[in-house]
Structure formats: structure tokens, C-alpha cells
Amino acid sequence: MTTSPSGIGVRFDRVSKRYGRTTAVDGISLDIKAGEFLTLLGPSGSGKTTLLMMLAGFQEITSGDILVGGTSIAATPPERRNFGMVFQGYALFPHMSVQKNIAYPLYVRRKPAAEIDARVREMLELVQLGGLADRYPQQLSGGQQQRVALARALSFSPRVLLLDEPLGALDRKLRSDVQEQLKEIHHQVGTTFIYVTHDQEEALTMSDRIVIMNRGKIVQVGTPIELYEKPRTEFAASFLGKSNFITRDGRRFALRPEKIDAAPAGIGGGGGPNRLTGTLRSITYMGSTLKLMVDVPGNPLVEVHVPAWRNTGQFLASQPIDLFWSDDAAVEVEDGDGDEAGARSAPKGLADGQI
């Protein structure tokens, strides 16, 4: 497999984008490593797509700079940035076969015919579509069309591949399959991938690092494990996965539902630290887990996920229930969505009267 150039990194240097009085991106600085799979994750209006479009050159920067390989590209037109792009809508040419769709960027660059043929065969093998070269887009499934779009975007060995919600049109099962394929393709080609999504599972499944964004700013940057296990803010904890927020003496703690154990009151957990007692309000069967909603005095409803296979029939609505967790399960977070909060493990002995 021919890989893309090594050593290419991307830097956003205090980049902002304003539309009149509205600030879509607010002074973002971010370094992206060469060959990294980095995901921009956030809700609608967070600025993630605007940041990607400025990198692509489709939107002008209001202030700041963008550098690739140490060189500013702020004044470089999109067609000269040599970036590949994959969109949710695929943007395939309906009148062209799969082979010609993939070859198109190479024709535009006036590559020799023999080189084009060899590269198209290589891309078809990469995306596992070797037997479909003569088909047209309308003859392909959504997942196959997406792989053609990916092959076309990689055919000319782009410096960076930009992916804007590329799996959004696929159903859940197909999306999961393509996620795995996309991750494997990234591993094979070694190109820098910058991926935009609002889907938490996609971000966790595929990324080397995730950038959580909100209101035009970066909330937190880290590996999937770092962000899930040690969120800094309430926003980060609630947007990437689900969290319960328990407050005591002005301190706020995030506690993931699957990190809480539960038992009918007085049966399990003992009377030690990291324990709360409440009333079970509802039970929802979710296949592999049971979702328990527990009313704990002085706190919002607490959501708990326990394995269904060993807990079915153990719980009844309206019964008293004990909740307990390990010392390192709760993480102290700052209220709101600021980007200056620090992540700290909850202190040992976080329990009734201590939270």
C-alpha cells in the first residue's frame, strides 16, 4: 500500500470565525499530529463543521492562522491544498462508473494512464470493492457508495483527509460495520484523518484523540479513554456518554451509570463508604443491561446500568435500593462547559454525608 506523505501535521493558531456579531469559532488553538485520526465532536452549532470548512478553504478565517507542515495555508485556495474530502451525501458522479469516480481526481491532475489504472486497482482493493469497478452509484448500497467516496478521496494521496459526518445517512448496523472498515483503512494508509461527528459512539470507536467542542470553543481534548474516564466539566461528562451528577458542599461529581452497583436495600454493599440509599422509580430492560432510575434524596434521579443476565427479577419498582461504587469511580468536575477545568479523581470515602 502506498501511504501518504509522513510528517504532515495541522496547527490551528488562535483561529476565529465571526458572522457579524455571531462567533462560530472562538480563538481555537489545536495541534493535530501527522497520521492521527482526530475527531471533532460536539452538538449542532458547536463550531466543529465551521472549523473543518476553514481548514478545507471553503470558508475564510476571520482571525488567526492554519498551518500544515509548518506552512500557513490561510491564503491558499481549496484546490491547491491537496486535501481529500468525504461528505455525508457521498457526492459521487451518477453518470460515471465506480472505476471512473475513483480515477477522476487523477485525471484532473493529468496523471499517466498506467498510473491511474494501477492506483484505481489499489484503491478498489483497499475498500474491498474489487468486483464492482464497472457498476454505477445507483447500483450500490449506501455503505458501498461511501467506500467509493472514500477511495476517490484517497486516490491522489492527499496530505489530509477531511470527513464531515460521512456515516450519517447509514443505518445503525451498517454504520457500525463501516466504522470498523474506516478505522482499518486509516491504519493501512497512514494519512491524517480529521473527522467531524455528533455521534459519541463513532468518536469513541475510531479516534486516536477526540476534541469536544461547544459554543465555538474547545471543551476538552484527549484520547477516548481519557475523556470518558476523566472528564473535566459537566458538559464533557454528559456529552460523551451518560453521567450522574452528585453535589455536596458546592462540589460536583460525575458518576457513570455502569460504574454503580445496586442491590435491594440492606442486602448488598454493606454500610461502608461510597453508598447511597434511594427509591427505585423505574426499570427498563435494554438487552444486555437493566436501566434503573433511582430517586435519591437531595440529588437528581440517578441512572444505574447493571448486567441484565444476573439481575432480572431482583428489582421491583418503588422498593428501597442501595447504590454503591468504588473509590475511583466518581470524578470531580466543574459546573458548566468551560475549558479551564481540571479533572480529579473523587477522594477516597465518597459516601453518604461525604458527597
Coordinates of C-alpha atoms in Angstrom, one line a residue:
M1 CA 0.0 0.0 0.0
T2 CA 1.3 3.4 -0.9
T3 CA 1.0 5.7 2.1
S4 CA 0.5 9.5 2.2
P5 CA 3.5 11.8 3.0
S6 CA 4.8 11.4 6.5
G7 CA 5.5 14.4 8.8
I8 CA 2.4 16.4 7.8
G9 CA 0.8 18.0 10.8
V10 CA -2.0 20.6 11.2
R11 CA -2.0 23.5 13.5
F12 CA -4.9 25.9 14.3
D13 CA -3.4 29.1 15.8
R14 CA -6.0 31.2 17.6
V15 CA -8.5 30.7 14.8
S16 CA -11.8 32.5 14.9
K17 CA -14.8 32.8 12.6
R18 CA -17.4 35.5 13.0
Y19 CA -20.6 36.2 11.1
G20 CA -21.4 39.8 12.1
R21 CA -22.0 39.7 15.9
T22 CA -22.1 35.9 15.9
T23 CA -19.0 34.0 16.8
A24 CA -19.0 30.5 15.3
V25 CA -15.4 29.6 16.2
D26 CA -13.7 31.5 19.1
G27 CA -9.9 31.6 19.2
I28 CA -9.2 27.9 18.8
S29 CA -5.6 26.6 19.1
L30 CA -5.0 23.0 18.3
D31 CA -2.2 20.8 17.1
I32 CA -3.0 17.6 15.1
K33 CA -0.3 15.0 14.8
A34 CA 0.8 13.6 11.4
G35 CA -1.1 10.4 10.7
E36 CA -3.5 10.9 13.5
F37 CA -7.2 10.1 13.5
L38 CA -8.7 13.1 15.2
T39 CA -12.4 13.6 15.7
L40 CA -14.2 17.0 16.3
L41 CA -17.2 16.1 18.4
G42 CA -19.9 18.4 19.5
P43 CA -23.6 19.3 19.2
S44 CA -25.1 21.3 16.4
G45 CA -23.8 24.8 16.5
S46 CA -20.6 23.9 18.4
G47 CA -18.3 25.1 15.6
K48 CA -16.9 21.7 14.5
T49 CA -18.0 21.9 10.9
T50 CA -17.1 25.5 10.5
L51 CA -13.6 24.6 11.8
L52 CA -13.3 21.9 9.2
M53 CA -14.6 24.1 6.4
M54 CA -11.9 26.7 7.2
L55 CA -9.3 24.0 7.1
A56 CA -10.6 22.9 3.7
G57 CA -10.6 26.5 2.4
F58 CA -14.3 26.7 1.8
Q59 CA -14.7 29.4 4.5
E60 CA -12.4 32.3 5.2
I61 CA -10.7 32.8 8.6
T62 CA -11.8 35.9 10.5
S63 CA -8.6 35.9 12.5
G64 CA -5.7 33.5 13.4
D65 CA -3.9 31.1 11.1
I66 CA -3.9 27.5 9.9
L67 CA -0.6 25.8 9.2
V68 CA 0.1 22.4 7.5
G69 CA 3.6 21.0 7.9
G70 CA 4.6 24.3 9.4
T71 CA 3.4 26.4 6.5
S72 CA 0.4 28.8 6.5
I73 CA -2.4 27.8 4.1
A74 CA -4.7 30.7 5.0
A75 CA -4.2 32.3 1.6
T76 CA -4.1 29.0 -0.3
P77 CA -7.2 28.3 -2.4
P78 CA -9.0 25.0 -1.7
E79 CA -8.0 23.3 -4.9
R80 CA -4.3 23.8 -4.1
R81 CA -4.4 22.5 -0.5
N82 CA -4.4 18.9 -1.7
F83 CA -6.9 17.7 0.8
G84 CA -9.3 14.8 0.3
M85 CA -12.9 15.2 1.5
V86 CA -15.7 12.8 2.2
F87 CA -19.3 14.1 2.9
Q88 CA -22.4 12.6 4.2
G89 CA -24.0 12.8 0.8
Y90 CA -21.1 10.9 -1.0
A91 CA -21.2 13.4 -3.9
L92 CA -20.4 10.6 -6.5
F93 CA -20.9 11.3 -10.2
P94 CA -24.0 9.3 -11.1
H95 CA -23.1 9.1 -14.8
M96 CA -19.6 7.6 -14.0
S97 CA -18.8 4.0 -13.1
V98 CA -17.1 3.2 -9.8
Q99 CA -13.8 3.0 -11.6
K100 CA -14.2 6.4 -13.2
N101 CA -15.4 8.0 -10.0
I102 CA -12.2 6.9 -8.2
A103 CA -10.0 7.8 -11.2
Y104 CA -11.5 11.3 -11.6
P105 CA -9.1 13.2 -9.2
L106 CA -6.1 11.6 -11.0
Y107 CA -7.5 12.6 -14.5
V108 CA -7.8 16.2 -13.2
R109 CA -4.1 16.0 -12.1
R110 CA -3.2 14.7 -15.5
K111 CA -1.6 11.5 -14.2
P112 CA -0.4 8.9 -16.8
A113 CA -3.0 6.3 -17.8
A114 CA -0.9 3.4 -16.4
E115 CA -0.5 5.1 -13.1
I116 CA -4.2 5.9 -12.9
D117 CA -5.2 2.3 -13.6
A118 CA -2.8 1.0 -11.0
R119 CA -3.9 3.4 -8.4
V120 CA -7.6 2.7 -9.0
R121 CA -7.0 -1.1 -8.6
E122 CA -5.1 -0.3 -5.4
M123 CA -8.0 1.8 -4.0
L124 CA -10.6 -0.8 -5.0
E125 CA -8.7 -3.4 -3.1
L126 CA -8.3 -1.1 -0.1
V127 CA -12.1 -0.5 0.2
Q128 CA -12.9 -4.2 -0.7
L129 CA -14.9 -3.3 -3.9
G130 CA -12.7 -5.1 -6.5
G131 CA -15.5 -6.8 -8.3
L132 CA -17.7 -3.6 -8.6
A133 CA -15.5 -1.4 -10.8
D134 CA -18.0 -1.3 -13.7
R135 CA -21.1 -0.6 -11.6
Y136 CA -22.7 2.8 -11.2
P137 CA -23.5 4.6 -7.9
Q138 CA -27.2 3.8 -8.2
Q139 CA -26.4 0.1 -8.4
L140 CA -24.6 0.2 -5.0
S141 CA -25.7 0.1 -1.4
G142 CA -25.2 3.2 0.9
G143 CA -22.2 1.5 2.5
Q144 CA -20.7 0.7 -0.9
Q145 CA -21.2 4.2 -2.1
Q146 CA -19.5 5.6 1.0
R147 CA -16.5 3.4 0.4
V148 CA -16.3 4.6 -3.2
A149 CA -16.3 8.2 -2.0
L150 CA -13.5 7.3 0.4
A151 CA -11.5 5.6 -2.3
R152 CA -11.8 8.6 -4.5
A153 CA -10.8 11.0 -1.7
L154 CA -7.6 8.9 -1.1
S155 CA -6.7 8.1 -4.7
F156 CA -4.4 11.1 -5.1
S157 CA -2.6 10.6 -1.8
P158 CA -3.9 13.7 -0.1
R159 CA -2.0 15.4 2.7
V160 CA -5.0 15.3 4.9
L161 CA -8.4 13.6 4.7
L162 CA -11.4 15.6 5.9
L163 CA -14.6 13.7 6.8
D164 CA -17.8 15.6 7.5
E165 CA -20.5 13.4 9.1
P166 CA -19.7 10.7 6.4
L167 CA -21.7 7.9 8.0
G168 CA -24.8 10.0 9.0
A169 CA -27.0 8.5 6.2
L170 CA -26.3 4.9 7.0
D171 CA -28.5 2.7 9.3
R172 CA -27.1 1.7 12.7
K173 CA -25.8 -1.8 11.8
L174 CA -24.2 -0.7 8.5
R175 CA -22.7 2.4 10.3
S176 CA -21.0 0.1 12.8
D177 CA -19.6 -2.1 10.0
V178 CA -18.2 0.9 8.1
Q179 CA -16.7 2.4 11.3
E180 CA -14.5 -0.7 11.6
Q181 CA -13.6 -0.6 7.9
L182 CA -12.7 3.1 8.1
K183 CA -10.5 2.6 11.1
E184 CA -8.7 -0.3 9.3
I185 CA -8.2 1.9 6.2
H186 CA -6.7 4.7 8.3
H187 CA -4.3 2.2 9.8
Q188 CA -3.3 1.0 6.3
V189 CA -2.8 4.3 4.6
G190 CA -1.4 6.4 7.4
T191 CA -3.0 9.7 6.2
T192 CA -4.0 12.3 8.8
F193 CA -7.8 11.9 9.2
I194 CA -9.9 14.8 10.6
Y195 CA -13.4 13.6 11.3
V196 CA -16.5 15.6 12.3
T197 CA -19.4 14.0 14.0
H198 CA -22.0 14.5 16.8
D199 CA -22.1 10.7 17.3
Q200 CA -20.4 9.7 20.6
E201 CA -20.0 6.1 19.6
E202 CA -18.3 6.9 16.3
A203 CA -15.9 9.2 18.2
L204 CA -15.1 6.6 20.8
T205 CA -14.8 3.7 18.4
M206 CA -12.5 5.2 15.7
S207 CA -10.4 8.1 17.1
D208 CA -6.9 8.4 18.3
R209 CA -7.9 11.6 20.0
I210 CA -11.2 13.5 20.4
V211 CA -11.8 17.2 20.6
I212 CA -15.0 18.0 22.4
M213 CA -16.4 21.4 21.2
N214 CA -19.3 23.6 22.4
R215 CA -20.3 27.2 21.5
G216 CA -17.3 27.7 19.3
K217 CA -14.7 26.6 21.9
I218 CA -12.7 23.5 22.8
V219 CA -14.0 22.0 26.0
Q220 CA -11.5 19.2 26.3
V221 CA -9.0 17.2 24.2
G222 CA -7.8 13.7 24.9
T223 CA -7.9 10.0 23.9
P224 CA -11.3 8.3 24.1
I225 CA -10.3 6.7 27.4
E226 CA -9.0 10.0 28.9
L227 CA -12.2 11.8 28.0
Y228 CA -14.6 9.1 29.2
E229 CA -12.8 8.2 32.4
K230 CA -11.7 11.7 33.4
P231 CA -14.0 14.4 32.0
R232 CA -13.1 17.9 33.2
T233 CA -16.5 19.5 33.0
E234 CA -20.2 18.7 33.4
F235 CA -20.6 19.2 29.7
A236 CA -17.8 16.8 28.7
A237 CA -19.1 14.2 31.1
S238 CA -22.7 14.4 29.8
F239 CA -22.0 14.8 26.1
L240 CA -19.5 11.9 25.8
G241 CA -21.6 9.1 27.3
K242 CA -24.0 9.4 30.2
S243 CA -23.2 10.6 33.7
N244 CA -25.0 11.2 37.0
F245 CA -24.1 14.5 38.8
I246 CA -24.0 14.4 42.6
T247 CA -23.4 17.5 44.5
R248 CA -22.3 18.1 48.1
D249 CA -20.9 21.2 49.8
G250 CA -20.5 23.0 46.5
R251 CA -18.6 20.2 44.9
R252 CA -19.8 18.3 41.8
F253 CA -19.0 14.7 40.9
A254 CA -19.7 12.8 37.7
L255 CA -20.5 9.1 38.1
R256 CA -21.1 6.8 35.1
P257 CA -24.2 4.6 35.3
E258 CA -22.3 1.4 34.6
K259 CA -19.9 2.2 37.5
I260 CA -22.6 1.9 40.1
D261 CA -23.7 -1.3 41.7
A262 CA -27.2 -1.7 43.1
A263 CA -29.0 -4.1 45.4
P264 CA -32.3 -4.1 47.3
A265 CA -31.8 -2.1 50.5
G266 CA -29.9 -3.9 53.2
I267 CA -28.8 -6.8 51.0
G268 CA -25.6 -5.7 49.4
G269 CA -22.8 -3.2 49.6
G270 CA -22.7 -3.0 53.4
G271 CA -22.6 0.2 55.3
G272 CA -19.3 1.4 54.1
P273 CA -18.2 4.4 52.0
N274 CA -19.5 5.3 48.6
R275 CA -23.1 4.3 49.3
L276 CA -26.5 6.0 48.8
T277 CA -30.0 4.7 49.5
G278 CA -33.0 5.7 47.4
T279 CA -36.2 4.5 45.9
L280 CA -36.4 2.6 42.6
R281 CA -38.7 4.6 40.3
S282 CA -38.4 2.6 37.1
I283 CA -36.8 -0.4 35.4
T284 CA -36.1 -0.7 31.7
Y285 CA -34.8 -3.8 30.0
M286 CA -32.2 -2.9 27.4
G287 CA -31.0 -6.4 26.4
S288 CA -27.5 -6.7 27.9
T289 CA -28.4 -4.3 30.8
L290 CA -31.1 -3.1 33.0
K291 CA -31.5 0.7 33.4
L292 CA -32.6 1.6 36.9
M293 CA -33.8 5.1 37.7
V294 CA -33.4 5.8 41.4
D295 CA -34.8 8.7 43.4
V296 CA -32.1 9.7 45.9
P297 CA -33.0 12.5 48.4
G298 CA -31.1 15.7 47.8
N299 CA -29.9 14.6 44.3
P300 CA -31.5 14.3 40.8
L301 CA -32.7 10.9 39.6
V302 CA -29.7 8.6 39.5
E303 CA -29.4 6.3 36.4
V304 CA -27.8 2.9 37.0
H305 CA -26.9 0.2 34.5
V306 CA -26.5 -3.3 35.8
P307 CA -26.0 -6.6 33.8
A308 CA -29.4 -8.0 32.9
W309 CA -28.4 -11.6 33.0
R310 CA -27.8 -11.7 36.7
N311 CA -30.3 -9.1 37.9
T312 CA -33.6 -9.8 36.1
G313 CA -36.3 -10.3 38.7
Q314 CA -34.2 -8.9 41.5
F315 CA -35.6 -5.4 41.5
L316 CA -39.1 -4.1 41.9
A317 CA -40.4 -0.6 41.3
S318 CA -40.9 1.5 44.4
Q319 CA -38.6 -0.7 46.5
P320 CA -35.8 0.9 48.6
I321 CA -32.4 0.3 46.9
D322 CA -28.8 0.7 47.9
L323 CA -26.3 2.2 45.4
F324 CA -22.5 1.8 45.9
W325 CA -19.3 2.3 43.9
S326 CA -15.6 2.0 44.1
D327 CA -13.3 4.9 45.3
D328 CA -12.1 5.8 41.8
A329 CA -15.5 5.6 40.0
A330 CA -16.6 9.2 40.6
V331 CA -14.7 12.2 39.1
E332 CA -14.9 15.7 40.3
V333 CA -15.9 18.1 37.5
E334 CA -16.6 21.8 37.1
D335 CA -20.1 23.1 36.5
G336 CA -20.9 24.2 33.0
D337 CA -18.8 23.9 29.8
G338 CA -15.6 25.9 30.3
D339 CA -12.3 24.7 29.0
E340 CA -10.2 25.5 32.0
A341 CA -11.4 22.9 34.5
G342 CA -9.2 20.2 35.8
A343 CA -10.1 16.5 36.2
R344 CA -9.5 15.0 39.5
S345 CA -10.5 11.6 41.0
A346 CA -13.1 11.7 43.7
P347 CA -11.5 11.4 47.2
K348 CA -11.4 8.1 49.0
G349 CA -14.5 7.6 51.1
L350 CA -17.0 9.5 48.9
A351 CA -20.2 8.3 50.7
D352 CA -23.4 9.3 52.4
G353 CA -22.8 12.6 54.2
Q354 CA -19.5 13.0 52.4
I355 CA -20.5 13.7 48.8

